[in-house]
Structure formats: C-alpha cells, structure tokens
Coordinates of N, CA, C and O in Angstrom, one line a residue:
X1 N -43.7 -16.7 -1.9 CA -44.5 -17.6 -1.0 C -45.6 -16.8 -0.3 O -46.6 -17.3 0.0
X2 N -45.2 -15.2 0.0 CA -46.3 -14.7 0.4 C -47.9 -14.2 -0.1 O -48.9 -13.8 0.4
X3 N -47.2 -14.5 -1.3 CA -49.1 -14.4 -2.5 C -49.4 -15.8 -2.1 O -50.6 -15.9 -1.8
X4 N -48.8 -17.1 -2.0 CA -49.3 -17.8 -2.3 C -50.5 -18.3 -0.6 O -51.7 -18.5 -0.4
X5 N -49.4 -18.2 0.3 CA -50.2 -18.1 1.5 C -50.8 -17.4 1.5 O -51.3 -17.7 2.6
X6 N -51.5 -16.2 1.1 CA -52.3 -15.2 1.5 C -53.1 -15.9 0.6 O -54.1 -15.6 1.2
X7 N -53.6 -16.8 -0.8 CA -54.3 -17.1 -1.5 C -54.9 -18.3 -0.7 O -56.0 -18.8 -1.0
X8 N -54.3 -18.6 -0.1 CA -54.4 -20.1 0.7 C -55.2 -19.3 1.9 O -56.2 -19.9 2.4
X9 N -55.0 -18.1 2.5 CA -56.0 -17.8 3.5 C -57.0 -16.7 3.2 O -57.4 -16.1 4.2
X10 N -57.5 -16.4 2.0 CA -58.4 -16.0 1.5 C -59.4 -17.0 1.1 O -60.5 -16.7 1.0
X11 N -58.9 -18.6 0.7 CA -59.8 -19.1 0.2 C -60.1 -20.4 1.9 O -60.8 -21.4 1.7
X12 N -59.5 -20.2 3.1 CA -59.8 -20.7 4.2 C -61.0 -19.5 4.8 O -61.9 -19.9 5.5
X13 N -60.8 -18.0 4.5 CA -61.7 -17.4 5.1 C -63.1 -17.7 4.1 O -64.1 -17.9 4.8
X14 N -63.3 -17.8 2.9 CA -64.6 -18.0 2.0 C -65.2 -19.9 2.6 O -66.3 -20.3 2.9
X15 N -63.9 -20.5 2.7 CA -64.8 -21.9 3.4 C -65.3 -21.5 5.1 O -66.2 -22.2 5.7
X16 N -64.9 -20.7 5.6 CA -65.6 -20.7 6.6 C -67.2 -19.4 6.5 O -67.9 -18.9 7.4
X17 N -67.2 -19.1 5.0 CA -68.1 -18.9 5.5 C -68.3 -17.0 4.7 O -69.2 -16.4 4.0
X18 N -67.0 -16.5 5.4 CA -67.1 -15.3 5.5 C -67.2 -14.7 4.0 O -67.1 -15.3 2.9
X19 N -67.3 -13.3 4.2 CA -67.4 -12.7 2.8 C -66.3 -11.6 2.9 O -66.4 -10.6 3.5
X20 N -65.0 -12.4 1.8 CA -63.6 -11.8 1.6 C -63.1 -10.0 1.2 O -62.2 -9.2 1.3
X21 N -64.8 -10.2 0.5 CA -65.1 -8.7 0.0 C -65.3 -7.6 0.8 O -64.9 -6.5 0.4
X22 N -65.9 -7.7 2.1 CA -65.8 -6.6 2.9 C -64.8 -6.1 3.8 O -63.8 -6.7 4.1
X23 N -65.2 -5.0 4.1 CA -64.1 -3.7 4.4 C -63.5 -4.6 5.5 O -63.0 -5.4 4.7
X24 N -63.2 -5.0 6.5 CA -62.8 -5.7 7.9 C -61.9 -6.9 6.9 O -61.1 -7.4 7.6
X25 N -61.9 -7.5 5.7 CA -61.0 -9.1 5.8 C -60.5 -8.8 4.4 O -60.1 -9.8 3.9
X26 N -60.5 -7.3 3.5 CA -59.9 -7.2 2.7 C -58.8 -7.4 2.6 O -58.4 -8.0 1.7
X27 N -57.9 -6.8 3.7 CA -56.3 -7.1 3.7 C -55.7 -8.4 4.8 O -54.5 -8.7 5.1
X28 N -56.9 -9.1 5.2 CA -56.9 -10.2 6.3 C -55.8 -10.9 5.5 O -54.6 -11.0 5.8
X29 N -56.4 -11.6 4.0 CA -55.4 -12.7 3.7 C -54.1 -12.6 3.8 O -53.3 -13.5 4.3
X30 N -53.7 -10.9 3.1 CA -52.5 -10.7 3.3 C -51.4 -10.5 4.8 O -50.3 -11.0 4.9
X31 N -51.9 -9.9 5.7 CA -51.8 -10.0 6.8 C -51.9 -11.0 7.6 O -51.3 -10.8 8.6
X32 N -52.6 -12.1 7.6 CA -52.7 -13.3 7.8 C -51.2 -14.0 7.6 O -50.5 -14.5 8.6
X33 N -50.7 -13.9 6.1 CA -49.5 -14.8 5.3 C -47.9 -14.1 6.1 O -46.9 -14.6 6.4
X34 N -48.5 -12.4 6.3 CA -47.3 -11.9 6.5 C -46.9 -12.2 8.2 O -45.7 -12.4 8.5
X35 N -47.9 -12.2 9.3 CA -48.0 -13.0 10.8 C -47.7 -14.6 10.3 O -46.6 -14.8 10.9
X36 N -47.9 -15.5 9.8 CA -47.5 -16.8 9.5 C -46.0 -16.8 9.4 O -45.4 -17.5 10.2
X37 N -45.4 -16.3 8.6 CA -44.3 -15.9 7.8 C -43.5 -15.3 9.1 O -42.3 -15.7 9.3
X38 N -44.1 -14.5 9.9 CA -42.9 -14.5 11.5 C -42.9 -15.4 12.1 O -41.9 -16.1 12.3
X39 N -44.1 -15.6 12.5 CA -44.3 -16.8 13.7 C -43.4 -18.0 13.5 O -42.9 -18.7 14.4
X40 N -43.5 -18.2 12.1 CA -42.4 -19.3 11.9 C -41.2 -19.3 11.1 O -40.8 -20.2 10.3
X41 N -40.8 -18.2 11.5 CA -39.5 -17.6 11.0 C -38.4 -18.4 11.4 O -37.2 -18.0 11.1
X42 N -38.6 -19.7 12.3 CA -37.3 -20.1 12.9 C -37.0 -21.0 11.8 O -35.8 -21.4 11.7
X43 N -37.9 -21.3 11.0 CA -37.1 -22.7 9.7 C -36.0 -21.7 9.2 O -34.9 -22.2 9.3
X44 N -35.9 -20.7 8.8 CA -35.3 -19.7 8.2 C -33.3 -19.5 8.7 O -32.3 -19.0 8.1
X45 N -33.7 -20.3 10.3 CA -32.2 -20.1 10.6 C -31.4 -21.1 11.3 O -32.2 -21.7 12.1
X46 N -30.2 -21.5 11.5 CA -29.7 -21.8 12.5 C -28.9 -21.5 13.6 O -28.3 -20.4 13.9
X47 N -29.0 -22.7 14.2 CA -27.9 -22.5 15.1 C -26.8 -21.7 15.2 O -26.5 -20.7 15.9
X48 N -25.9 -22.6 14.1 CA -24.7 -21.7 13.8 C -24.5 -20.3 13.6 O -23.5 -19.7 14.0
X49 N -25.8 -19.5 12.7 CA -25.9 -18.7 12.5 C -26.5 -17.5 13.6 O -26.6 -16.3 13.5
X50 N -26.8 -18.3 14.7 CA -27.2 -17.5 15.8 C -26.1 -17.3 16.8 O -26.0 -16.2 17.2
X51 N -25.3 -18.3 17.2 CA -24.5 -18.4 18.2 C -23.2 -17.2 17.5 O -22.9 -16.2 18.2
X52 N -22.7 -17.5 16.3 CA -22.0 -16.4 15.6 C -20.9 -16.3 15.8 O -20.4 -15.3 15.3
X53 N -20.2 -17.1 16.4 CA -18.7 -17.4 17.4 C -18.7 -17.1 18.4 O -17.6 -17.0 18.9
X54 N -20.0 -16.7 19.2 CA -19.8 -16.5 20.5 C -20.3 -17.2 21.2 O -21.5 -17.5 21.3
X55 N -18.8 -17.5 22.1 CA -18.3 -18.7 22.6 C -16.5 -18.2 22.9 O -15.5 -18.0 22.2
X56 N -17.1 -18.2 24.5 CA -15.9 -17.7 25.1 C -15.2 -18.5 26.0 O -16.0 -18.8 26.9
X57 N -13.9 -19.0 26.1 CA -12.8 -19.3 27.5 C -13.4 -19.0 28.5 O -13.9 -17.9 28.6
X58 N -13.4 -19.7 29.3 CA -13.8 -19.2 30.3 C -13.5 -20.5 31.7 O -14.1 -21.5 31.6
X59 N -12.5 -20.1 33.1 CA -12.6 -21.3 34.2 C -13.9 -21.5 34.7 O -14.2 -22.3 35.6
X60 N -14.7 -20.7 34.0 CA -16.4 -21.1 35.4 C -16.8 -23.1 34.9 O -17.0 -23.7 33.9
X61 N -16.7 -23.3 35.9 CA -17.1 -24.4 35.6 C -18.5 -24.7 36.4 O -18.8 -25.9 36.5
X62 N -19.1 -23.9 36.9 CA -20.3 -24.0 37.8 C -21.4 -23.4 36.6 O -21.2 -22.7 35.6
X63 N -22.8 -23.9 37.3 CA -23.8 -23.9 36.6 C -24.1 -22.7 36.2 O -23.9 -21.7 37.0
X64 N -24.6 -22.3 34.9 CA -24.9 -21.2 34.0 C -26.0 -21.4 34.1 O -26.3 -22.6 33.9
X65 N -27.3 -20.3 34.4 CA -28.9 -20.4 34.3 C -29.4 -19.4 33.8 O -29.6 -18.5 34.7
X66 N -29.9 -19.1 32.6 CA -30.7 -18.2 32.1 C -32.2 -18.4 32.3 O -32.7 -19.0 31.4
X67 N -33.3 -18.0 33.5 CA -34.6 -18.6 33.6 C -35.2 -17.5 33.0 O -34.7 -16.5 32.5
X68 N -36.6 -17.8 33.0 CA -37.9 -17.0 32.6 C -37.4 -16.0 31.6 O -37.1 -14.8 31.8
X69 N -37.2 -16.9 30.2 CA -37.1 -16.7 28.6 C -38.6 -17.2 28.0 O -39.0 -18.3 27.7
X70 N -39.1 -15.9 27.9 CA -40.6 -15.8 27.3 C -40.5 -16.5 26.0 O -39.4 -16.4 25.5
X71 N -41.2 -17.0 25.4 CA -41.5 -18.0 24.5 C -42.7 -18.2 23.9 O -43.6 -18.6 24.6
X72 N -43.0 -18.1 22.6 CA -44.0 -17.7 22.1 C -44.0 -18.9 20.9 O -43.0 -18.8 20.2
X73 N -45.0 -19.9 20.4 CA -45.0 -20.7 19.0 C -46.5 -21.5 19.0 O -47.4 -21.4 19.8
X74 N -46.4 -22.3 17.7 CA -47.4 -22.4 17.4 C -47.5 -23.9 17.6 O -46.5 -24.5 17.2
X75 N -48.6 -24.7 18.3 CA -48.6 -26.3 17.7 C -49.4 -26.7 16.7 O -50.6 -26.5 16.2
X76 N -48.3 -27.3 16.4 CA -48.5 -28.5 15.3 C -49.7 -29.1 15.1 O -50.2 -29.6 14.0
X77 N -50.2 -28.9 16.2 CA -51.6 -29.6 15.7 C -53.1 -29.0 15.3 O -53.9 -29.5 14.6
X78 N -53.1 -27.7 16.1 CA -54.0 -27.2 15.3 C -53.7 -25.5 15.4 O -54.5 -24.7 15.9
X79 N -52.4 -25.0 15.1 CA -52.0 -23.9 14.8 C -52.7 -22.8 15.2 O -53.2 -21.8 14.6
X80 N -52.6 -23.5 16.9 CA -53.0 -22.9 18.2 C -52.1 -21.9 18.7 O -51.3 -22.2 17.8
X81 N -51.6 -21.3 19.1 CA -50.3 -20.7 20.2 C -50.3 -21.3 21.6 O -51.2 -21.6 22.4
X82 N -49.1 -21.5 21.6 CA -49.2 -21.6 23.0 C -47.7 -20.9 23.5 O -46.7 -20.9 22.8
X83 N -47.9 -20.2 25.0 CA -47.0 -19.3 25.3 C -46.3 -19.6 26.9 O -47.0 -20.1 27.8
X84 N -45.2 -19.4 27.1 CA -44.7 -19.3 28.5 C -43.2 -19.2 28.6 O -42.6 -18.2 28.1
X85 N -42.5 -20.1 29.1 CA -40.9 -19.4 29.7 C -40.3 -20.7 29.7 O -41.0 -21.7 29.9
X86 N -39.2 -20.7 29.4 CA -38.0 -21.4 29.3 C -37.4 -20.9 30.5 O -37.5 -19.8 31.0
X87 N -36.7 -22.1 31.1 CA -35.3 -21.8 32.0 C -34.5 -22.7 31.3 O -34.9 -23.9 31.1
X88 N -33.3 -22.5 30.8 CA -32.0 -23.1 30.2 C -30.7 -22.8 31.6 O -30.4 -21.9 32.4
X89 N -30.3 -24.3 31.4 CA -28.8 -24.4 32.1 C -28.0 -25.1 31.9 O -28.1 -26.3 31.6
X90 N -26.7 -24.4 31.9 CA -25.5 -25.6 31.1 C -24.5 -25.4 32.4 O -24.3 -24.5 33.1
X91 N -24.0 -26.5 32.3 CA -22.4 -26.2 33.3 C -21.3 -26.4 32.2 O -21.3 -27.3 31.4
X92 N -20.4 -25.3 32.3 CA -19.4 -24.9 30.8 C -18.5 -26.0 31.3 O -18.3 -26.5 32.4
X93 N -18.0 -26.4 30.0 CA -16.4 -26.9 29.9 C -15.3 -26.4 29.4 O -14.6 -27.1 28.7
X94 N -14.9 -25.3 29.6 CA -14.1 -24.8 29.1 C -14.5 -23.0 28.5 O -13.7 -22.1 28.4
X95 N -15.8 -23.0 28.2 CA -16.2 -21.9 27.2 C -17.6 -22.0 28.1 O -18.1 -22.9 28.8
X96 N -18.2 -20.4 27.4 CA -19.2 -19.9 27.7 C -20.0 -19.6 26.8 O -19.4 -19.1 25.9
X97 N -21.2 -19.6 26.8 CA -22.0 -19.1 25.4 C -22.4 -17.6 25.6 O -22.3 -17.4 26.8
X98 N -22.6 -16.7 25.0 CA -23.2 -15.4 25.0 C -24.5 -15.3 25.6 O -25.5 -15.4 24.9
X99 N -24.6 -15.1 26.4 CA -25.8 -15.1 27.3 C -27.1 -14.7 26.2 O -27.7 -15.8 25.8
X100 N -27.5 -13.8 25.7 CA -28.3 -13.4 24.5 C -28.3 -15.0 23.3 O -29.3 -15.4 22.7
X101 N -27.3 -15.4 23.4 CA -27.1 -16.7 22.5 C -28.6 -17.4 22.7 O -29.6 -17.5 21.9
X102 N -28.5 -17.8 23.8 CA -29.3 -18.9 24.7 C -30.6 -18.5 24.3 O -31.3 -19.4 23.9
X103 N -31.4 -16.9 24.4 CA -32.3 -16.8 24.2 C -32.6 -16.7 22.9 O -33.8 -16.9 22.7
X104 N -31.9 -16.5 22.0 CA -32.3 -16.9 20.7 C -32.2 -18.2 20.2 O -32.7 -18.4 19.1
X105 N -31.6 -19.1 20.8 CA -31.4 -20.6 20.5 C -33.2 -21.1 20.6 O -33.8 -21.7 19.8
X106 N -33.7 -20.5 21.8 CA -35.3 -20.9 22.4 C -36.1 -20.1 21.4 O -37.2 -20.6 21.2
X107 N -35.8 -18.9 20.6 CA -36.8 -18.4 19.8 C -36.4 -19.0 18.9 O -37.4 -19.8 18.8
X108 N -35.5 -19.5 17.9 CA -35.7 -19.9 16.9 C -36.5 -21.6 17.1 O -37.5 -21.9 16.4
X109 N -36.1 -22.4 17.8 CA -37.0 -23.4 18.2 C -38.5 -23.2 18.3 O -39.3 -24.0 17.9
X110 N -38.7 -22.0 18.6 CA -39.9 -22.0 19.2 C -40.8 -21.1 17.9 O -42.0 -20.9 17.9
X111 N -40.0 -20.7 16.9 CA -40.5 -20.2 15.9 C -40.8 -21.1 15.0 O -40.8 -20.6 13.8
X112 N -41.0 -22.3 15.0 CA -41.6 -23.0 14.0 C -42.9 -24.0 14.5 O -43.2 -23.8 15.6
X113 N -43.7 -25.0 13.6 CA -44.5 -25.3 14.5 C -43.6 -26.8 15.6 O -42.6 -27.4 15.4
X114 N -44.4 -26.8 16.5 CA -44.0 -27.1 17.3 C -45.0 -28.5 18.5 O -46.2 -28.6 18.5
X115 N -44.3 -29.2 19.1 CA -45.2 -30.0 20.1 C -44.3 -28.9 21.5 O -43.5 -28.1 21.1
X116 N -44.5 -29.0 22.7 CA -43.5 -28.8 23.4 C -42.8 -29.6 24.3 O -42.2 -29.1 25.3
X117 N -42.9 -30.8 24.1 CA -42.2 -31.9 24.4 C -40.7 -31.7 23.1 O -39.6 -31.5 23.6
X118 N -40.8 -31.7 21.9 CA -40.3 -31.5 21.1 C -39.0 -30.5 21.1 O -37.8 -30.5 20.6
X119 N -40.0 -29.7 21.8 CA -39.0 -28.0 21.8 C -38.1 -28.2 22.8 O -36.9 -27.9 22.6
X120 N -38.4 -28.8 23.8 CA -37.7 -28.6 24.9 C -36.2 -29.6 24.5 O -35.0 -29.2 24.7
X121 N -36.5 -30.6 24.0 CA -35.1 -31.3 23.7 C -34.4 -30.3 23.0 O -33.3 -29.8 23.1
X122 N -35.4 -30.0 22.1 CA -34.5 -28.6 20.5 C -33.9 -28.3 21.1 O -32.8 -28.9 21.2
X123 N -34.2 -27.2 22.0 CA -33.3 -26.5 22.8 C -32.1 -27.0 23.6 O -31.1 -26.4 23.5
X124 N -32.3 -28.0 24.5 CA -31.4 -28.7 25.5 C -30.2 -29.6 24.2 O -29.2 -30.2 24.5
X125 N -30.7 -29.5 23.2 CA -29.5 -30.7 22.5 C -28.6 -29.3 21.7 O -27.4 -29.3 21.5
X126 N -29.4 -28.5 21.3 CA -28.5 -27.1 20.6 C -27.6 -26.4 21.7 O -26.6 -25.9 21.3
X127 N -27.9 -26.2 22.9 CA -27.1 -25.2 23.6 C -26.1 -27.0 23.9 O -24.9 -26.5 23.6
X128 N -25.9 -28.2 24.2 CA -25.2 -29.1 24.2 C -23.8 -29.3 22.9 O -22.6 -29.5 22.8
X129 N -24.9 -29.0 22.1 CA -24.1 -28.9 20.6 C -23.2 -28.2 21.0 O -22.3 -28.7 21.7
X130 N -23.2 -26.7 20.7 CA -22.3 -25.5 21.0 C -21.7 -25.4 22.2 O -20.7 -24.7 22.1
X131 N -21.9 -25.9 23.1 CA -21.0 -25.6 24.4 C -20.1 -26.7 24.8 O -19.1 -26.7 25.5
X132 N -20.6 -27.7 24.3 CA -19.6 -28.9 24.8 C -20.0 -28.9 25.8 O -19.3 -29.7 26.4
X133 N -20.8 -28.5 26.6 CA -21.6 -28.6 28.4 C -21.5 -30.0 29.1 O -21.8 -31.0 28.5
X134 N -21.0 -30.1 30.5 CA -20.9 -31.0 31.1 C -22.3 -31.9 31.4 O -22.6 -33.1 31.3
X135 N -23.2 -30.4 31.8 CA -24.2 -31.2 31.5 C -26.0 -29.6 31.0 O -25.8 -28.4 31.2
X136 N -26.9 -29.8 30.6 CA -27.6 -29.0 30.5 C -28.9 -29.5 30.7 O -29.1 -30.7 30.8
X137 N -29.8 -28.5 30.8 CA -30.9 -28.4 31.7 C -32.0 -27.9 30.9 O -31.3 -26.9 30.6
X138 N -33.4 -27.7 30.3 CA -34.2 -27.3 30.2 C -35.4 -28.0 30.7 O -35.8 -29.2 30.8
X139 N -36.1 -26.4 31.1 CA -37.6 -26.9 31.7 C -38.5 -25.7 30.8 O -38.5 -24.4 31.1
X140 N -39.0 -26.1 30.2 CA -40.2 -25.5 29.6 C -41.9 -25.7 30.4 O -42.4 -26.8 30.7
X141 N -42.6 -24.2 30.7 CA -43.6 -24.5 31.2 C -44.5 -22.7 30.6 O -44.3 -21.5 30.7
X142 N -45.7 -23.9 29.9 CA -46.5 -23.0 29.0 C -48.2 -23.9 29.3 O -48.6 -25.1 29.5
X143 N -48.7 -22.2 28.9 CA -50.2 -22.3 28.4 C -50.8 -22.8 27.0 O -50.6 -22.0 26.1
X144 N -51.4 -23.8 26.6 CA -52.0 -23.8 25.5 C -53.3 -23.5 24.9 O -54.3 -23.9 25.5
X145 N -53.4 -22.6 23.8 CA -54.4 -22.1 23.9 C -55.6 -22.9 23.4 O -56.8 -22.7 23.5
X146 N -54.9 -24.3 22.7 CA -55.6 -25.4 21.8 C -56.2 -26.2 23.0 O -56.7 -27.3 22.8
X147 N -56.0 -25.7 24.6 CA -56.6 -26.8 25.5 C -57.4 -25.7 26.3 O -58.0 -25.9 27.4
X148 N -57.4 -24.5 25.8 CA -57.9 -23.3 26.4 C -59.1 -22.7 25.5 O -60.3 -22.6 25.9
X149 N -58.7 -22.5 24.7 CA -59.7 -21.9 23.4 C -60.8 -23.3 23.0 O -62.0 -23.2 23.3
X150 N -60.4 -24.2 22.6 CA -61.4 -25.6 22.2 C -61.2 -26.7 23.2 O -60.9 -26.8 24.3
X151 N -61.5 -27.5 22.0 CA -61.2 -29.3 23.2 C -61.9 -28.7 24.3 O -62.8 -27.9 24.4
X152 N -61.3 -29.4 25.2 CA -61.7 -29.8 27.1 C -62.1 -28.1 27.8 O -63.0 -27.8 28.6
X153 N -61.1 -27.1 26.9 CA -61.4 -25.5 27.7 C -60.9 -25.2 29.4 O -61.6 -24.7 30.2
X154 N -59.8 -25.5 29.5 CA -59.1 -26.0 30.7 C -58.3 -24.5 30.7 O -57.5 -24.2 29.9
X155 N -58.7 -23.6 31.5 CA -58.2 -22.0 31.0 C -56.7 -22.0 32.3 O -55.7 -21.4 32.1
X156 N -56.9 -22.5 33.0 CA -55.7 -22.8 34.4 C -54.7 -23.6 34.0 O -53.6 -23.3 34.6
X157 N -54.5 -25.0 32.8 CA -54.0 -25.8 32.5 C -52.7 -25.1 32.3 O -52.6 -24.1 31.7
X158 N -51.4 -25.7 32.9 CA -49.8 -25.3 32.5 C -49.3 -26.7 32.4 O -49.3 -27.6 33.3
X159 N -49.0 -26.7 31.2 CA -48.1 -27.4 30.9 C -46.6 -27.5 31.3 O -45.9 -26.5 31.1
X160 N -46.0 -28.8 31.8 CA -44.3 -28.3 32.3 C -43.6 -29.5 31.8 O -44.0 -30.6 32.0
X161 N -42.3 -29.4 30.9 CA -41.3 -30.3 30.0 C -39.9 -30.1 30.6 O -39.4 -29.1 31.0
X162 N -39.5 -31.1 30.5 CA -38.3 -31.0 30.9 C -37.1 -32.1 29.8 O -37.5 -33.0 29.0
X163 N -35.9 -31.9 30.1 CA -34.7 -32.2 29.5 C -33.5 -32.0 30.1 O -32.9 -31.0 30.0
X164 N -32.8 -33.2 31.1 CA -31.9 -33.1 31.4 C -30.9 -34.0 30.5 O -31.2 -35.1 30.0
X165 N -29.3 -33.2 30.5 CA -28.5 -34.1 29.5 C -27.4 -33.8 30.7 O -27.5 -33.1 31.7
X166 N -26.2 -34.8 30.4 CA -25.2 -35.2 31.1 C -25.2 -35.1 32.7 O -25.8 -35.9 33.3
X167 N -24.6 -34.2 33.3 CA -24.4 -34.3 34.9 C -25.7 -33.7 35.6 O -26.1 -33.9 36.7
X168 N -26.2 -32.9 34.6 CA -27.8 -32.9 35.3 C -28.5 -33.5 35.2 O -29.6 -33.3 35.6
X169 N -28.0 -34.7 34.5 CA -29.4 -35.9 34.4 C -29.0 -37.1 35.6 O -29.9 -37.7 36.1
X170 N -27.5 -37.4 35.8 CA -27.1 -38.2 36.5 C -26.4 -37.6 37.6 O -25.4 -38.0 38.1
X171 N -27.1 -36.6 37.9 CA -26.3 -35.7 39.3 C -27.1 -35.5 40.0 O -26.9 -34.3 40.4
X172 N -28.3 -36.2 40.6 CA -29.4 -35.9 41.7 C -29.3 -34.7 42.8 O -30.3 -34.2 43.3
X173 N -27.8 -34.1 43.1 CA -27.6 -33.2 43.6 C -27.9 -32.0 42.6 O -28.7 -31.1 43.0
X174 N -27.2 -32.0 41.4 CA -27.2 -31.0 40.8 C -28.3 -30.5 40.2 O -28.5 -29.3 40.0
X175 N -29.0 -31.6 39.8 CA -29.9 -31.4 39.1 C -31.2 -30.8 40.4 O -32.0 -29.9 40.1
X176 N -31.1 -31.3 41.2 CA -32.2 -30.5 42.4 C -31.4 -29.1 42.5 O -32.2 -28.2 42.1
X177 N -30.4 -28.8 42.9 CA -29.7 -27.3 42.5 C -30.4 -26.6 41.3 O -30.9 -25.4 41.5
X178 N -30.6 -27.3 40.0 CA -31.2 -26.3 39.5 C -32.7 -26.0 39.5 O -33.1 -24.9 39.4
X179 N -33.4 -27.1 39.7 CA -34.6 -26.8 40.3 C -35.0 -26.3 41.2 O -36.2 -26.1 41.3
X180 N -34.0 -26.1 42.2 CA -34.4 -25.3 43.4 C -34.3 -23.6 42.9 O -35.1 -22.7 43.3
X181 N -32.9 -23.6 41.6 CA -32.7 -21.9 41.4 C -33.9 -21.4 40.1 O -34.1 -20.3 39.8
X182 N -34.4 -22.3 39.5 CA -35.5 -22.0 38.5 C -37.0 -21.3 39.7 O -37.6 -20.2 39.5
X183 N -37.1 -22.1 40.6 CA -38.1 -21.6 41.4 C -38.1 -20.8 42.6 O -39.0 -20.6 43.4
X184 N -36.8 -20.3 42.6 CA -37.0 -19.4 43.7 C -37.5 -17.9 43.4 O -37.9 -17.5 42.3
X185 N -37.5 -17.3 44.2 CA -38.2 -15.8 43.6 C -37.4 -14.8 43.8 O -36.8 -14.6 44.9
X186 N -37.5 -13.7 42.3 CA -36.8 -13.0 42.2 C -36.4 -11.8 43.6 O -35.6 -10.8 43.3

C-alpha cells in the first residue's frame, strides 16, 4: 500500500505543478505515504486490542477524569489537522479501566480521518463499551487548521464537543462536577 500511496502523491505533487525531479521532493512522495500511513494508523486497531484486559475491580464508584489528553488527526474534509485535548470521564461500576487505556482509546479515534463531532462520541461510546460506566463524559476542544490555514482564516477559532452518556447526561449535578474539574487549573 505504501508504493501505491506514494504514486498517488507523486502524481498530486506534478498536478500541482511542481517538478518531482528535483533534489527537495525526490523522496517527498515516499515520505508523504509513510506520515499518511501513521496519522491514520487508528483503522489498524481496536478497542479490544487496546484495553488488553485491563480492567480492574474496584469499590470507587465516584467520578474517574483523565483531562488534557493531547490529540492530534486529520479532517475528513480536506486532510487538514486539527489539534487539541480531550478530557474523558466515566463513573465505574464495578471495574476501572487502566488509566493509559483511556488515552489510547482517544488516539486510536483520533488516528483516522475524522469530523470532531464524530470523535468525540468515538470516544465517549468506547470507554462506555468497556467499563460498563454509570455514566461517561467527553469534551473535546481543538484548533483547526482547515479554518486557520484556508476558508474564513480564523487563527483564534477553538472549537469545543461534547458527549455526555448515562448519569452525566441526566445528572445536572454531576455533570456540572465535571465541568467544573475539566476547568479548573492545575
């Protein structure tokens, strides 16, 4: 797959123009295929294979918050980047996820292309999946570079998504609990 995408961005750099032959974009195509090839390295895995059985007993039954989980993907629409932070929260029922879990649950989401309306459920319905959670929480808030770089050029613009599922969605208390501990400062 990687000859064939690098043939595919050798013959995008000749429609734009450039000339493939010189010293600066000789190895672009290839290097081009092999950055594609990470960035969207998340089709490559799942869930299951991330969490790994870890997933522990545990009486906590109070809110679990992993915030400011750096986050890096591409949109879908014009395989732009766009970058910023996750905060994930589950309240356990029984079991705990692996803390490290959580952050790889948001990279593999965020390793494919992506809307971030999109992502943010990905995320909030997979850590749901695996924990059996009473209730869970994501708020995604990112820069895009497709409203920064082109279009409108809006360089200040943050985008902010959110996802609440079970007692954080129907718990006005709780759910302001977690929004109060996402924004407080370190």
């Amino acid at each position: 797959m990687s000859e064939q995408l690098s043939q595919h961005y050798q013959a995008i750099l000749q429609g734009l123009g450039e000339n493939v032959e010189r010293e600066g974009l000789l190895d672009t195509p290839k290097r081009a295929a092999k950055a594609m090839q990470y960035l969207c390295n998340g089709y490559q895995k799942t869930v299951e294979e991330l969490v790994n059985g870890a997933l522990f007993e545990s009486d906590n039954d109070e809110m679990v918050i992993v915030k400011d989980i750096e986050l890096y993907s591409l949109c879908e629409h014009h395989l732009l980047p766009f970058i910023g932070k996750a905060h994930v929260a589950y309240i356990p029922s029984g079991k705990v996820l692996g803390l490290s879990k959580i952050a790889r649950i948001v990279d593999m989401f965020a390793r494919r292309l992506q809307i971030q309306e999109n992502l943010t459920r990905q995320i909030a319905e997979a850590v749901q999946q695996v924990t059996n959670a009473v209730g869970v929480a994501v708020v995604i808030e990112a820069k895009h570079l497709c409203m920064m770089m082109r279009g409108v050029e809006k360089q200040n613009s943050m985008m902010t998504t959110s996802v609440m599922l079970g007692q954080l969605r129907e718990c006005t208390n709780t759910r302001q609990e977690f929004l109060q501990l996402i924004r407080s400062q370190k």
